[in-house]
Short mmCIF file of N, CA and C in Angstrom, two decimals:
data_model
loop_
_atom_site.label_atom_id
_atom_site.label_comp_id
_atom_site.label_asym_id
_atom_site.label_seq_id
_atom_site.Cartn_x
_atom_site.Cartn_y
_atom_site.Cartn_z
N MET U 12 6.47 -15.55 4.59
CA MET U 12 7.51 -15.19 5.54
C MET U 12 8.87 -15.72 5.08
N ASN U 13 8.88 -16.74 4.24
CA ASN U 13 10.14 -17.34 3.82
C ASN U 13 10.56 -16.93 2.42
N GLU U 14 9.77 -16.14 1.72
CA GLU U 14 10.05 -15.84 0.32
C GLU U 14 11.02 -14.69 0.12
N ALA U 15 11.25 -13.87 1.11
CA ALA U 15 12.11 -12.70 0.96
C ALA U 15 13.28 -12.79 1.93
N ALA U 16 14.39 -12.22 1.53
CA ALA U 16 15.56 -12.20 2.39
C ALA U 16 15.30 -11.31 3.60
N GLN U 17 15.96 -11.61 4.71
CA GLN U 17 15.83 -10.82 5.92
C GLN U 17 16.17 -9.36 5.62
N GLY U 18 15.33 -8.44 6.07
CA GLY U 18 15.58 -7.02 5.87
C GLY U 18 15.15 -6.47 4.53
N SER U 19 14.60 -7.32 3.66
CA SER U 19 14.16 -6.83 2.35
C SER U 19 12.82 -6.11 2.48
N VAL U 20 12.53 -5.28 1.48
CA VAL U 20 11.27 -4.55 1.46
C VAL U 20 10.19 -5.47 0.91
N ARG U 21 9.09 -5.56 1.62
CA ARG U 21 7.98 -6.41 1.21
C ARG U 21 6.79 -5.52 0.91
N VAL U 22 6.31 -5.62 -0.32
CA VAL U 22 5.24 -4.75 -0.79
C VAL U 22 4.18 -5.58 -1.47
N ALA U 23 2.92 -5.22 -1.23
CA ALA U 23 1.79 -5.83 -1.94
C ALA U 23 0.95 -4.70 -2.52
N VAL U 24 0.44 -4.93 -3.71
CA VAL U 24 -0.44 -3.95 -4.36
C VAL U 24 -1.80 -4.62 -4.52
N LEU U 25 -2.80 -4.05 -3.88
CA LEU U 25 -4.16 -4.57 -3.95
C LEU U 25 -4.97 -3.62 -4.82
N MET U 26 -5.41 -4.12 -5.96
CA MET U 26 -6.21 -3.32 -6.89
C MET U 26 -7.67 -3.72 -6.73
N THR U 27 -8.50 -2.73 -6.40
CA THR U 27 -9.91 -2.99 -6.12
C THR U 27 -10.71 -1.72 -6.34
N ASP U 28 -12.01 -1.87 -6.45
CA ASP U 28 -12.87 -0.68 -6.49
C ASP U 28 -13.49 -0.43 -5.11
N GLY U 29 -13.17 -1.30 -4.14
CA GLY U 29 -13.67 -1.13 -2.78
C GLY U 29 -15.01 -1.78 -2.52
N VAL U 30 -15.61 -2.37 -3.54
CA VAL U 30 -16.91 -3.01 -3.38
C VAL U 30 -16.69 -4.47 -2.99
N ASP U 31 -17.29 -4.88 -1.88
CA ASP U 31 -17.15 -6.26 -1.41
C ASP U 31 -18.00 -7.20 -2.25
N HIS U 32 -17.48 -8.38 -2.47
CA HIS U 32 -18.21 -9.44 -3.17
C HIS U 32 -18.63 -10.45 -2.11
N PRO U 33 -19.82 -11.01 -2.19
CA PRO U 33 -20.30 -11.93 -1.15
C PRO U 33 -19.41 -13.17 -0.94
N ARG U 34 -18.69 -13.58 -1.96
CA ARG U 34 -17.85 -14.77 -1.81
C ARG U 34 -16.38 -14.46 -1.52
N ASN U 35 -16.06 -13.18 -1.27
CA ASN U 35 -14.67 -12.82 -0.96
C ASN U 35 -14.30 -13.36 0.42
N PRO U 36 -13.05 -13.76 0.56
CA PRO U 36 -12.58 -14.11 1.91
C PRO U 36 -12.47 -12.82 2.74
N ASP U 37 -12.18 -12.95 3.98
CA ASP U 37 -12.05 -11.80 4.87
C ASP U 37 -10.76 -11.05 4.54
N ILE U 38 -10.85 -10.09 3.63
CA ILE U 38 -9.68 -9.35 3.16
C ILE U 38 -9.06 -8.52 4.27
N TYR U 39 -9.86 -8.05 5.23
CA TYR U 39 -9.34 -7.23 6.31
C TYR U 39 -8.41 -8.03 7.21
N ALA U 40 -8.81 -9.25 7.55
CA ALA U 40 -7.96 -10.10 8.39
C ALA U 40 -6.68 -10.47 7.65
N ALA U 41 -6.79 -10.75 6.35
CA ALA U 41 -5.62 -11.13 5.56
C ALA U 41 -4.62 -9.98 5.47
N THR U 42 -5.11 -8.75 5.22
CA THR U 42 -4.18 -7.63 5.12
C THR U 42 -3.58 -7.29 6.48
N THR U 43 -4.35 -7.40 7.55
CA THR U 43 -3.82 -7.15 8.88
C THR U 43 -2.71 -8.12 9.21
N GLN U 44 -2.93 -9.40 8.91
CA GLN U 44 -1.91 -10.42 9.17
C GLN U 44 -0.65 -10.14 8.35
N ALA U 45 -0.83 -9.78 7.09
CA ALA U 45 0.33 -9.48 6.24
C ALA U 45 1.08 -8.25 6.74
N LYS U 46 0.36 -7.22 7.14
CA LYS U 46 1.01 -6.01 7.67
C LYS U 46 1.81 -6.34 8.92
N ASN U 47 1.28 -7.25 9.75
CA ASN U 47 2.00 -7.66 10.96
C ASN U 47 3.29 -8.40 10.63
N GLN U 48 3.40 -8.91 9.43
CA GLN U 48 4.61 -9.60 8.97
C GLN U 48 5.57 -8.64 8.27
N GLY U 49 5.24 -7.35 8.25
CA GLY U 49 6.13 -6.35 7.67
C GLY U 49 5.87 -6.02 6.22
N ILE U 50 4.75 -6.47 5.68
CA ILE U 50 4.42 -6.17 4.29
C ILE U 50 3.70 -4.83 4.24
N LYS U 51 4.16 -3.94 3.35
CA LYS U 51 3.52 -2.65 3.15
C LYS U 51 2.47 -2.80 2.06
N PHE U 52 1.25 -2.35 2.33
CA PHE U 52 0.14 -2.51 1.40
C PHE U 52 -0.19 -1.20 0.70
N PHE U 53 -0.11 -1.21 -0.62
CA PHE U 53 -0.63 -0.15 -1.45
C PHE U 53 -2.01 -0.59 -1.92
N THR U 54 -2.99 0.27 -1.84
CA THR U 54 -4.28 -0.03 -2.46
C THR U 54 -4.46 0.93 -3.63
N VAL U 55 -4.97 0.39 -4.72
CA VAL U 55 -5.16 1.17 -5.93
C VAL U 55 -6.61 1.03 -6.36
N GLY U 56 -7.33 2.14 -6.36
CA GLY U 56 -8.71 2.15 -6.84
C GLY U 56 -8.70 1.97 -8.35
N MET U 57 -9.54 1.06 -8.83
CA MET U 57 -9.52 0.71 -10.26
C MET U 57 -10.54 1.46 -11.09
N SER U 58 -11.45 2.17 -10.48
CA SER U 58 -12.50 2.84 -11.24
C SER U 58 -13.00 4.05 -10.45
N PRO U 59 -13.82 4.87 -11.07
CA PRO U 59 -14.41 5.99 -10.33
C PRO U 59 -15.24 5.55 -9.12
N VAL U 60 -15.74 4.32 -9.13
CA VAL U 60 -16.51 3.79 -7.99
C VAL U 60 -15.65 3.80 -6.72
N ALA U 61 -14.34 3.64 -6.87
CA ALA U 61 -13.44 3.60 -5.72
C ALA U 61 -13.35 4.94 -5.00
N THR U 62 -13.78 6.02 -5.64
CA THR U 62 -13.71 7.34 -5.01
C THR U 62 -14.96 7.67 -4.20
N GLU U 63 -15.99 6.83 -4.28
CA GLU U 63 -17.18 7.04 -3.46
C GLU U 63 -16.78 6.91 -1.99
N PRO U 64 -17.33 7.72 -1.10
CA PRO U 64 -16.87 7.77 0.29
C PRO U 64 -16.73 6.42 0.99
N ALA U 65 -17.71 5.55 0.88
CA ALA U 65 -17.64 4.26 1.57
C ALA U 65 -16.52 3.39 1.00
N ASN U 66 -16.37 3.40 -0.32
CA ASN U 66 -15.33 2.59 -0.95
C ASN U 66 -13.95 3.17 -0.69
N ALA U 67 -13.82 4.47 -0.72
CA ALA U 67 -12.54 5.11 -0.43
C ALA U 67 -12.11 4.81 1.00
N ALA U 68 -13.06 4.76 1.93
CA ALA U 68 -12.75 4.43 3.32
C ALA U 68 -12.21 3.00 3.42
N LYS U 69 -12.75 2.09 2.64
CA LYS U 69 -12.26 0.70 2.65
C LYS U 69 -10.84 0.63 2.13
N LEU U 70 -10.55 1.39 1.07
CA LEU U 70 -9.19 1.39 0.53
C LEU U 70 -8.19 1.92 1.56
N ARG U 71 -8.59 2.97 2.29
CA ARG U 71 -7.72 3.51 3.34
C ARG U 71 -7.50 2.51 4.46
N LEU U 72 -8.55 1.78 4.81
CA LEU U 72 -8.45 0.78 5.88
C LEU U 72 -7.52 -0.37 5.49
N LEU U 73 -7.58 -0.78 4.24
CA LEU U 73 -6.76 -1.89 3.76
C LEU U 73 -5.30 -1.51 3.56
N ALA U 74 -5.03 -0.25 3.26
CA ALA U 74 -3.67 0.20 2.98
C ALA U 74 -2.87 0.38 4.26
N SER U 75 -1.56 0.39 4.10
CA SER U 75 -0.69 0.73 5.21
C SER U 75 -0.82 2.22 5.50
N PRO U 76 -0.59 2.62 6.74
CA PRO U 76 -0.63 4.04 7.03
C PRO U 76 0.69 4.72 6.63
N PRO U 77 0.68 5.96 6.26
CA PRO U 77 -0.46 6.85 6.13
C PRO U 77 -1.14 6.67 4.77
N ALA U 78 -2.43 6.90 4.74
CA ALA U 78 -3.21 6.72 3.51
C ALA U 78 -2.71 7.63 2.40
N SER U 79 -2.23 8.81 2.74
CA SER U 79 -1.74 9.73 1.71
C SER U 79 -0.58 9.15 0.93
N ARG U 80 0.10 8.19 1.51
CA ARG U 80 1.25 7.56 0.86
C ARG U 80 0.88 6.24 0.18
N PHE U 81 -0.06 5.51 0.73
CA PHE U 81 -0.31 4.14 0.28
C PHE U 81 -1.63 3.92 -0.44
N VAL U 82 -2.47 4.94 -0.59
CA VAL U 82 -3.73 4.80 -1.32
C VAL U 82 -3.65 5.61 -2.61
N HIS U 83 -3.91 4.96 -3.73
CA HIS U 83 -3.83 5.61 -5.04
C HIS U 83 -5.05 5.24 -5.86
N ASN U 84 -5.19 5.88 -7.02
CA ASN U 84 -6.30 5.58 -7.92
C ASN U 84 -5.79 5.60 -9.35
N LEU U 85 -6.18 4.60 -10.12
CA LEU U 85 -5.75 4.51 -11.52
C LEU U 85 -6.24 5.68 -12.35
N GLN U 86 -7.26 6.39 -11.88
CA GLN U 86 -7.79 7.52 -12.61
C GLN U 86 -6.86 8.74 -12.52
N ASP U 87 -5.95 8.73 -11.54
CA ASP U 87 -5.03 9.85 -11.34
C ASP U 87 -3.87 9.75 -12.33
N SER U 88 -3.46 10.89 -12.86
CA SER U 88 -2.31 10.88 -13.77
C SER U 88 -1.04 10.69 -12.95
N GLY U 89 -0.12 9.93 -13.48
CA GLY U 89 1.17 9.72 -12.83
C GLY U 89 1.14 8.76 -11.67
N VAL U 90 0.08 7.97 -11.55
CA VAL U 90 -0.05 7.08 -10.39
C VAL U 90 1.07 6.04 -10.34
N MET U 91 1.48 5.52 -11.46
CA MET U 91 2.54 4.51 -11.46
C MET U 91 3.87 5.12 -11.04
N ASP U 92 4.18 6.29 -11.53
CA ASP U 92 5.42 6.96 -11.13
C ASP U 92 5.42 7.25 -9.63
N GLU U 93 4.28 7.68 -9.11
CA GLU U 93 4.16 7.97 -7.69
C GLU U 93 4.38 6.71 -6.85
N MET U 94 3.77 5.60 -7.27
CA MET U 94 3.94 4.35 -6.53
C MET U 94 5.38 3.86 -6.59
N LEU U 95 6.00 3.96 -7.74
CA LEU U 95 7.41 3.55 -7.87
C LEU U 95 8.31 4.41 -6.98
N ARG U 96 8.01 5.69 -6.89
CA ARG U 96 8.78 6.58 -6.01
C ARG U 96 8.60 6.16 -4.55
N GLU U 97 7.38 5.83 -4.17
CA GLU U 97 7.12 5.40 -2.79
C GLU U 97 7.85 4.09 -2.47
N VAL U 98 7.84 3.13 -3.39
CA VAL U 98 8.54 1.87 -3.16
C VAL U 98 10.04 2.12 -3.05
N SER U 99 10.56 3.00 -3.89
CA SER U 99 11.98 3.35 -3.83
C SER U 99 12.34 3.94 -2.48
N GLU U 100 11.48 4.79 -1.96
CA GLU U 100 11.73 5.37 -0.64
C GLU U 100 11.67 4.32 0.46
N LEU U 101 10.78 3.34 0.31
CA LEU U 101 10.73 2.24 1.28
C LEU U 101 12.04 1.46 1.27
N ALA U 102 12.59 1.27 0.08
CA ALA U 102 13.85 0.54 -0.06
C ALA U 102 15.00 1.31 0.57
N ASP U 103 14.86 2.62 0.66
CA ASP U 103 15.89 3.46 1.27
C ASP U 103 15.55 3.73 2.73
N ASP U 104 14.93 2.76 3.40
CA ASP U 104 14.53 2.87 4.80
C ASP U 104 13.55 4.01 5.05
N GLY U 105 12.80 4.39 4.02
CA GLY U 105 11.80 5.43 4.20
C GLY U 105 12.34 6.84 4.16
N CYS U 106 13.63 7.00 3.94
CA CYS U 106 14.21 8.35 3.90
C CYS U 106 14.06 8.93 2.50
N PRO U 107 13.49 10.11 2.37
CA PRO U 107 13.41 10.74 1.06
C PRO U 107 14.80 10.99 0.50
N LYS U 108 14.96 10.77 -0.79
CA LYS U 108 16.26 10.91 -1.42
C LYS U 108 16.74 12.36 -1.45
N ALA U 109 15.83 13.31 -1.55
CA ALA U 109 16.21 14.70 -1.73
C ALA U 109 16.60 15.39 -0.43
N THR U 110 16.29 14.79 0.70
CA THR U 110 16.59 15.43 1.97
C THR U 110 17.45 14.52 2.83
N LYS U 111 18.04 15.09 3.82
CA LYS U 111 18.90 14.35 4.73
C LYS U 111 18.06 13.91 5.93
N CYS U 112 18.14 12.68 6.31
CA CYS U 112 17.42 12.23 7.49
C CYS U 112 18.23 11.16 8.20
N THR U 113 17.85 10.86 9.40
CA THR U 113 18.54 9.85 10.18
C THR U 113 17.67 8.61 10.25
N CYS U 114 18.22 7.50 9.82
CA CYS U 114 17.52 6.23 9.86
C CYS U 114 18.22 5.32 10.84
N GLU U 115 17.70 4.14 11.04
CA GLU U 115 18.32 3.18 11.95
C GLU U 115 19.75 2.84 11.53
N LYS U 116 20.03 2.94 10.23
CA LYS U 116 21.35 2.60 9.72
C LYS U 116 22.25 3.83 9.61
N GLY U 117 21.85 4.96 10.18
CA GLY U 117 22.67 6.17 10.11
C GLY U 117 22.06 7.18 9.17
N GLU U 118 22.83 8.24 8.84
CA GLU U 118 22.31 9.28 7.95
C GLU U 118 22.16 8.76 6.54
#
């Protein structure tokens, strides 16, 4: 809570295949607490295992909503460019650069 300036964009990238390990801490509680502090969570599937239905559901649960924006997979081409574009849009108050929108700070 003290590491970033007020109003700055806070982003975390969680890379996982969605498979729980018996000694993992409660990742769901940790991500929920972080999201409540204004941190946007991207989840990135690290292997084809992450695309299995149960594991993909976990990635969606851990990510910030909407999943279409915050859930990615390293197997997809252009995933890094897509994530950088999403972070850039977050920095612009979520307004897409190519279109005109109204944000809390005006147009």
